[in-house]
Short mmCIF file of C-alpha atoms in Angstrom, two decimals:
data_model
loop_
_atom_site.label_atom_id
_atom_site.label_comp_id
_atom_site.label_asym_id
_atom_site.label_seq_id
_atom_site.Cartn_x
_atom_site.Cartn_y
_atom_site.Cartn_z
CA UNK A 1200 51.63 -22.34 -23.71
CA UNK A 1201 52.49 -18.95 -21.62
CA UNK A 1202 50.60 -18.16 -18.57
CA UNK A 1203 48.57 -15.04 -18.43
CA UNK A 1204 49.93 -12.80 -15.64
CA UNK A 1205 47.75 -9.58 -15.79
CA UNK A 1206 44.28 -8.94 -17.26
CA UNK A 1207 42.27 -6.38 -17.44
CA UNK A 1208 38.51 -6.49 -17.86
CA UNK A 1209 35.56 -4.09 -18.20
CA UNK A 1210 33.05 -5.78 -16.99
CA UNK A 1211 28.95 -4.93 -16.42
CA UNK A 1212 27.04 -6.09 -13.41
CA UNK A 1213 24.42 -5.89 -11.21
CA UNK A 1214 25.10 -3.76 -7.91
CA UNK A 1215 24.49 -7.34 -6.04
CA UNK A 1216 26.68 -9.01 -5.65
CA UNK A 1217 28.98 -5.84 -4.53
CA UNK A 1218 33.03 -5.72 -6.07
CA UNK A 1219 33.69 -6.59 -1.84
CA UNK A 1220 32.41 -10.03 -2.74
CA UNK A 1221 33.42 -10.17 -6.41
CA UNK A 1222 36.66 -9.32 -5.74
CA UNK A 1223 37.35 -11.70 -2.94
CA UNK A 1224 35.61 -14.65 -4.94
CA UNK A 1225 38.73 -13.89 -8.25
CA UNK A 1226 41.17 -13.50 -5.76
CA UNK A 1227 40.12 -17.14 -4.17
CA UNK A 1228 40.44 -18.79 -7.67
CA UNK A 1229 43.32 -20.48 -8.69
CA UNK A 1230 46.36 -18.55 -10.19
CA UNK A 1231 45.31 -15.15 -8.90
CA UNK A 1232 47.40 -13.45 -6.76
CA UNK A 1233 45.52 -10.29 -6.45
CA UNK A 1234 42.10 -8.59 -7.56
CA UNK A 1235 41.71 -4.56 -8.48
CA UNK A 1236 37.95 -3.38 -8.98
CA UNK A 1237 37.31 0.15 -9.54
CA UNK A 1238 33.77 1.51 -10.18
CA UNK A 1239 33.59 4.21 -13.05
CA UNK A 1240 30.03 4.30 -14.06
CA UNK A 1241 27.00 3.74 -12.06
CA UNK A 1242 23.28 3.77 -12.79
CA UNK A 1243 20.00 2.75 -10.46
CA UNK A 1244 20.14 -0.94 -11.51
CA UNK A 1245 23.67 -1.59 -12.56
CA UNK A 1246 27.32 -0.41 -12.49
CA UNK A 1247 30.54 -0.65 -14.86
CA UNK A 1248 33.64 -1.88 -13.21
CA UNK A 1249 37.37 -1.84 -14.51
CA UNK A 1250 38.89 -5.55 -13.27
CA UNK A 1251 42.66 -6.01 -12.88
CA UNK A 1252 43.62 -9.38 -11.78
CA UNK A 1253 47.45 -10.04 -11.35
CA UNK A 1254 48.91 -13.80 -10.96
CA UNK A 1255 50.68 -16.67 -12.37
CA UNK A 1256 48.83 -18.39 -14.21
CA UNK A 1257 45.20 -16.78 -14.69
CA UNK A 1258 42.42 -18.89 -16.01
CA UNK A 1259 40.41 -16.96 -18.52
CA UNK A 1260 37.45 -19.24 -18.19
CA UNK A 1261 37.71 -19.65 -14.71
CA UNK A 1262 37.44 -15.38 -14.61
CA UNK A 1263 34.46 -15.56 -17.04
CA UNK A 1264 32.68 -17.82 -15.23
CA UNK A 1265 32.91 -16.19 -11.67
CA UNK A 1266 32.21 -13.04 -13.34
CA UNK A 1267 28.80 -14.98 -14.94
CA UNK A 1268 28.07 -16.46 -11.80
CA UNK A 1269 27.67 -13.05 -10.44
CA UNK A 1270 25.50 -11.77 -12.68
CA UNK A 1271 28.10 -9.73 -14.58
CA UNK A 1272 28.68 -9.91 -18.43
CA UNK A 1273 32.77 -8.96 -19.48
CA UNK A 1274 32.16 -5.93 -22.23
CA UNK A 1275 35.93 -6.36 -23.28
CA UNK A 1276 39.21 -7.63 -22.25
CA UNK A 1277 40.88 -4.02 -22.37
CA UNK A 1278 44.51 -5.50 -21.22
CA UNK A 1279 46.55 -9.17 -21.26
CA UNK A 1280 50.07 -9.40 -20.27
CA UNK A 1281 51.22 -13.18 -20.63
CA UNK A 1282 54.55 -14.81 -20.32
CA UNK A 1283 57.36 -15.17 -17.53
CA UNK A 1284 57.43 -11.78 -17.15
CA UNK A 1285 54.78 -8.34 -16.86
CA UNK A 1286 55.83 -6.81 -19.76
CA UNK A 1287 55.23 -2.71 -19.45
CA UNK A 1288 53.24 -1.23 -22.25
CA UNK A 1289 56.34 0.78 -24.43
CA UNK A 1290 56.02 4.13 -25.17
CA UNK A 1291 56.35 5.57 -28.56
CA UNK A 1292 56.07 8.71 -30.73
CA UNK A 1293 52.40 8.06 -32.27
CA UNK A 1294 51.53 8.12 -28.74
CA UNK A 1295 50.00 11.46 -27.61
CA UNK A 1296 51.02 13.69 -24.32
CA UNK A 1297 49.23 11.44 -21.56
CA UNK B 866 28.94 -29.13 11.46
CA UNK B 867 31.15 -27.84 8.71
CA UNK B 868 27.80 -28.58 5.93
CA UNK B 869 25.68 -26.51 8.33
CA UNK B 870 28.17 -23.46 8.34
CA UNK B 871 28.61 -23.74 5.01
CA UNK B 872 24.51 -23.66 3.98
CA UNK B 873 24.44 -20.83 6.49
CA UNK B 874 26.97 -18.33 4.95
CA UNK B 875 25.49 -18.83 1.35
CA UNK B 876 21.82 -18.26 2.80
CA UNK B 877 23.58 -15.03 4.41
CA UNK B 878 24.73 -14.12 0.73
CA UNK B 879 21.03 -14.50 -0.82
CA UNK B 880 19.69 -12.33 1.63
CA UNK B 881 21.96 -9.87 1.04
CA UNK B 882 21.37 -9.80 -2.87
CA UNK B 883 17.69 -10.97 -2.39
CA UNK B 884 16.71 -8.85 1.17
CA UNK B 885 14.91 -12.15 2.28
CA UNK B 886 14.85 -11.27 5.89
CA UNK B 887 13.36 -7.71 5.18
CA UNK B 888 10.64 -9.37 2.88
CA UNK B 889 10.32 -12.66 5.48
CA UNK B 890 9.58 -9.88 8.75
CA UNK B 891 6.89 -8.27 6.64
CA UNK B 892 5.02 -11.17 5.74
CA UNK B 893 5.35 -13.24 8.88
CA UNK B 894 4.09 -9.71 10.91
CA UNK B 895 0.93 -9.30 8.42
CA UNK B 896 0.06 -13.02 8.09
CA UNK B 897 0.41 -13.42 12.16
CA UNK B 898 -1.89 -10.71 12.46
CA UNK B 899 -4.40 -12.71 9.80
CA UNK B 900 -4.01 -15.72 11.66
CA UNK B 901 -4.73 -14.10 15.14
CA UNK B 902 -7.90 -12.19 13.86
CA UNK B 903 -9.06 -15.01 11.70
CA UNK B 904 -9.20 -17.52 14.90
CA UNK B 905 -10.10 -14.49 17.59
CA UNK B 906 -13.55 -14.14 14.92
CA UNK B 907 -14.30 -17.66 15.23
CA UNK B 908 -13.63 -18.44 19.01
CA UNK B 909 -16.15 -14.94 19.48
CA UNK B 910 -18.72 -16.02 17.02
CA UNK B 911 -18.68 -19.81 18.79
CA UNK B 912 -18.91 -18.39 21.88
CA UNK B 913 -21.65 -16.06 20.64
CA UNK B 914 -23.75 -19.30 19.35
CA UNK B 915 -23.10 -21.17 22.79
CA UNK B 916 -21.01 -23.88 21.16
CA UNK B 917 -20.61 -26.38 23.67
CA UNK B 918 -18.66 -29.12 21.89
CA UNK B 919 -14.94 -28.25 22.18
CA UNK B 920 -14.17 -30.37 19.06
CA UNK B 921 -16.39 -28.22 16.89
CA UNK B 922 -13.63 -25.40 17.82
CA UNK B 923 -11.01 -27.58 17.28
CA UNK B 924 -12.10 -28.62 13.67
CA UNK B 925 -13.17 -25.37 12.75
CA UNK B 926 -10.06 -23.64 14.02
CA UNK B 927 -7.91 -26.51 12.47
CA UNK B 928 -9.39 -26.26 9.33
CA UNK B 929 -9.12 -22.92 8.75
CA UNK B 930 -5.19 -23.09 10.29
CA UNK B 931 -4.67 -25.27 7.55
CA UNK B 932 -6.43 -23.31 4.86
CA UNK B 933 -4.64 -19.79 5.90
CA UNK B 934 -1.43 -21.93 5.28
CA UNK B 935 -2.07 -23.42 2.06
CA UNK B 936 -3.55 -19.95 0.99
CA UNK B 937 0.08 -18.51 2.41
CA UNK B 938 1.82 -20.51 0.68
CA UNK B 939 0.60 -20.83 -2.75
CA UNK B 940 -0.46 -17.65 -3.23
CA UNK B 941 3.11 -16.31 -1.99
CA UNK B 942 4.72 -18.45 -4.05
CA UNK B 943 3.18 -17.61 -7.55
CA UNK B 944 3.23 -13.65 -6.11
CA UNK B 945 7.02 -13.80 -5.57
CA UNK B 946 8.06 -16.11 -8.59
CA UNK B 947 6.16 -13.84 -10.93
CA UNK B 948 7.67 -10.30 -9.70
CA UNK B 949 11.30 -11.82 -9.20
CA UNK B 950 10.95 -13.71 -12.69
CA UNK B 951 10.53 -10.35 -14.07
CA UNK B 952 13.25 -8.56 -11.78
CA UNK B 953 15.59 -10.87 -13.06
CA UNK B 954 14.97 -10.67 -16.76
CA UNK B 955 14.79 -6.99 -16.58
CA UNK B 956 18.55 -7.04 -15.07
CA UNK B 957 19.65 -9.65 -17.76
CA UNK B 958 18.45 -7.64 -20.41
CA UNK B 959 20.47 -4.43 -18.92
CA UNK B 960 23.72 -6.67 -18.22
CA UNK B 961 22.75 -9.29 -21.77
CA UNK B 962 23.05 -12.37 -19.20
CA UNK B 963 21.17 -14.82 -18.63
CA UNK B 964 20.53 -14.16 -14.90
CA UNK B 965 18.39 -17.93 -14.08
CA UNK B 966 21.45 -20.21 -13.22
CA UNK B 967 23.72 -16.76 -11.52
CA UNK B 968 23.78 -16.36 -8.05
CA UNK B 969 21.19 -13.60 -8.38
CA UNK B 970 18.76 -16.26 -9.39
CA UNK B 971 19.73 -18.84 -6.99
CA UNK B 972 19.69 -16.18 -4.37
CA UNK B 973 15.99 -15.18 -5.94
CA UNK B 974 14.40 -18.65 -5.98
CA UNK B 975 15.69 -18.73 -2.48
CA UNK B 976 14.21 -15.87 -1.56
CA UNK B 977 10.72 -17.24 -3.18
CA UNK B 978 10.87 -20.42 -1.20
CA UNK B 979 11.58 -18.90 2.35
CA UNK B 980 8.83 -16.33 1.73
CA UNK B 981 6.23 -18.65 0.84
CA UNK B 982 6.85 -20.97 3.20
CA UNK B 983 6.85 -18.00 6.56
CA UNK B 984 3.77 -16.52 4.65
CA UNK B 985 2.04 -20.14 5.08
CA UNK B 986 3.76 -20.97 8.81
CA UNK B 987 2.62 -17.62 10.44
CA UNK B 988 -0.89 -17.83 10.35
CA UNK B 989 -0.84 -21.45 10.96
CA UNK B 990 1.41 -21.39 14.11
CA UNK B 991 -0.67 -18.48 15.72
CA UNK B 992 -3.82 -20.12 15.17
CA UNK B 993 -2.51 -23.26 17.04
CA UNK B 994 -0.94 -21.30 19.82
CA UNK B 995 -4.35 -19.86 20.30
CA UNK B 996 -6.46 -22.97 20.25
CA UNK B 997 -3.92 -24.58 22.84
CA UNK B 998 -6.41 -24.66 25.43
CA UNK B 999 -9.22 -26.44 23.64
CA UNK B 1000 -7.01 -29.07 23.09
CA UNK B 1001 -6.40 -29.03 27.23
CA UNK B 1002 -9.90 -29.64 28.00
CA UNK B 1003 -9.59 -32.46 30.32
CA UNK B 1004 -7.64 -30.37 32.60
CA UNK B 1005 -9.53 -26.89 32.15
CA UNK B 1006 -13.53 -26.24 31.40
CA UNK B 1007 -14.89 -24.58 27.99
CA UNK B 1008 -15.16 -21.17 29.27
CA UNK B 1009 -12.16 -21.04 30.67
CA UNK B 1010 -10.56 -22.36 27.62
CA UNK B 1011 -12.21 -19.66 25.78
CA UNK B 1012 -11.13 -16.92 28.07
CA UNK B 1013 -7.94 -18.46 28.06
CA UNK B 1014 -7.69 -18.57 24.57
CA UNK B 1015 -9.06 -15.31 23.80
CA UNK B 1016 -6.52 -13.63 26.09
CA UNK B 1017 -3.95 -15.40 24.23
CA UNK B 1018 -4.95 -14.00 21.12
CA UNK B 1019 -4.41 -10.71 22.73
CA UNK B 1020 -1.08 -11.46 24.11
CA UNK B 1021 0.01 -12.19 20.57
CA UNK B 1022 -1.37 -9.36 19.30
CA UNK B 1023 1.10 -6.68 21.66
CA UNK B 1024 3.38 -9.20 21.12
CA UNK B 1025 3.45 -8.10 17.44
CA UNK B 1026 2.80 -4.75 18.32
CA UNK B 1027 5.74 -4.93 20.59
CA UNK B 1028 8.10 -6.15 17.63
CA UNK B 1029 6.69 -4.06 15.22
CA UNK B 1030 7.66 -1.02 17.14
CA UNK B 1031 11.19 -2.50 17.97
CA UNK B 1032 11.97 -2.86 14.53
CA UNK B 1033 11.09 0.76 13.16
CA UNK B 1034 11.83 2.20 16.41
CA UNK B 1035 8.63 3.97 16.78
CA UNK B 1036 7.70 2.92 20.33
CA UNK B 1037 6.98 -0.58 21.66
CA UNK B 1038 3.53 0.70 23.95
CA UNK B 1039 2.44 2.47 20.92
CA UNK B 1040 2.52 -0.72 18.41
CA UNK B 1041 1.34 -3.09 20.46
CA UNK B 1042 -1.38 -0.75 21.79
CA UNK B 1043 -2.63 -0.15 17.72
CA UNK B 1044 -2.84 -3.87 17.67
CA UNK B 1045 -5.12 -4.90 20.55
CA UNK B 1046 -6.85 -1.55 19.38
CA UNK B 1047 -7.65 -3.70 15.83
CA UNK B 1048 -8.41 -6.80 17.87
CA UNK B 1049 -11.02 -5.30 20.01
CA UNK B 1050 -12.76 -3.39 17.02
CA UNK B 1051 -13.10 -7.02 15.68
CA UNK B 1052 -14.08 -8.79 18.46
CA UNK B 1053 -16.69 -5.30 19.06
CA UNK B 1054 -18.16 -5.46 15.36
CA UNK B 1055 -18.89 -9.60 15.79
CA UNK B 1056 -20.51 -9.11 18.98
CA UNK B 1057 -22.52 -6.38 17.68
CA UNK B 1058 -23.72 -8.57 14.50
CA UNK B 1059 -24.11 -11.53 16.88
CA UNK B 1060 -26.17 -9.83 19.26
CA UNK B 1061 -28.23 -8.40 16.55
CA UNK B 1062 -27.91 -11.43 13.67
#
């Protein structure tokens, strides 16, 4: 089966533990080469985050769980790129001026 | 060595998410303080009644040592469990998780158990500091166990004073000064009813 190379989750958490430590903890698991977190919405108890995690052979469940562990629940998997290669989202005519 | 290090950093993570040590100062200051009054009182009041026996003060003290600490940590306990219970559920119904087995919760319970148990330890320990010199008595006499121990008491009181005013960086003098200030207005209100009871 192909590996998953990039994936991109929204993800809503609890403002403890903070992205320093989330994002060192999915970097640490197996298959991940590197961890993005970017805050976008914040509120007095919790905050959304965008996660972009880039490797060689991401583990989905492996993800979930950390994510879990910290207290976090994944609203949607917004992005997967999966194969040998990071393929580059093509652009086409339906798509409006960015 | 490498176990050790390793329970050390994730007790370093809870308090960050659970602000144990913040929680763990307050209580240890505020039950220290019970303790020291609670003993001051009785060694005043025995001392007021011309107790002779030294193991009278020594049961009495050690009794009540014992009681402040079961008191601290029980009633800690059920405090903490019930408010962080809540805390927790309240987040899991904002994030739809079930927060019990996340590190939040661990980091909670944690939290809970470390509380309860300084709530229970500071009154206890400062009581027994304090009756040290009864426990001497074949080197020193009664009243100068009492004196001994009553200047103790005070000792631990600008002691506490002293830290208090470290930590919020309102002046040491000051603190400890407000403390021996509630220790004498103690030991001044039981002589008064002793004199007069």
């Amino acid at each position: 089966m192909s590996k998953i190379r990039l994936l991109v989750l929204d993800v809503l958490k609890p403002h403890e533990p903070s992205i320093l430590k989330l994002a060192t903890t999915l970097s640490d698991l197996e298959g991940v080469d590197g961890t993005d977190i970017t805050l976008y919405e914040i509120d007095s108890k919790v905050e959304n985050v965008k996660i972009t995690l880039q490797g060689n052979d991401i583990d989905f469940n492996d993800v979930k769980k950390c994510v879990e562990d910290s207290g976090g629940s994944i609203h949607s998997i917004d992005k997967v790129s999966s194969g040998s290669v990071i393929v580059k989202e093509a652009e086409t005519h339906q798509d409006g001026p960015s | 060595m490498n176990k050790f290090k390793k329970f050390w950093k994730k007790l370093g993570e809870y308090n960050k998410i659970a602000k144990i040590s913040e929680i763990a100062r307050r209580y240890f200051v505020m039950n220290s303080f019970d303790g020291i009054l609670t003993i001051l009182g009785i060694l005043i009041g025995t001392y007021i009644a011309k107790v002779q026996d030294y193991r009278i003060i020594i049961s009495t003290g050690l009794a009540v040592s014992i009681a402040m600490a079961v008191s601290g940590i029980s009633g800690t306990y059920l405090t903490e469990e019930a408010e962080r219970t809540k805390k927790l559920k309240d987040l899991g119904r904002q994030t739809l998780t079930n927060m019990k087995y996340t590190s939040i919760g661990k980091a909670e319970r944690a939290a809970t158990l470390i509380v309860s148990f300084i709530d229970g330890l500071a009154p206890f320990l400062s009581a027994m500091i304090i009756l040290t010199p009864f426990f001497l008595i074949n080197l020193i006499n009664l009243q100068f166990a009492y004196y001994i121990s009553i200047s103790i008491s005070f000792l631990l009181l600008i002691i506490l004073g002293g830290f208090l005013g470290h930590i919020s960086r309102e002046g040491v003098f000051k603190n400890a000064m407000k403390m021996v200030l509630a220790g004498l207005v103690s030991v001044t209100l039981i002589f008064i009813l002793g004199v007069h009871g």
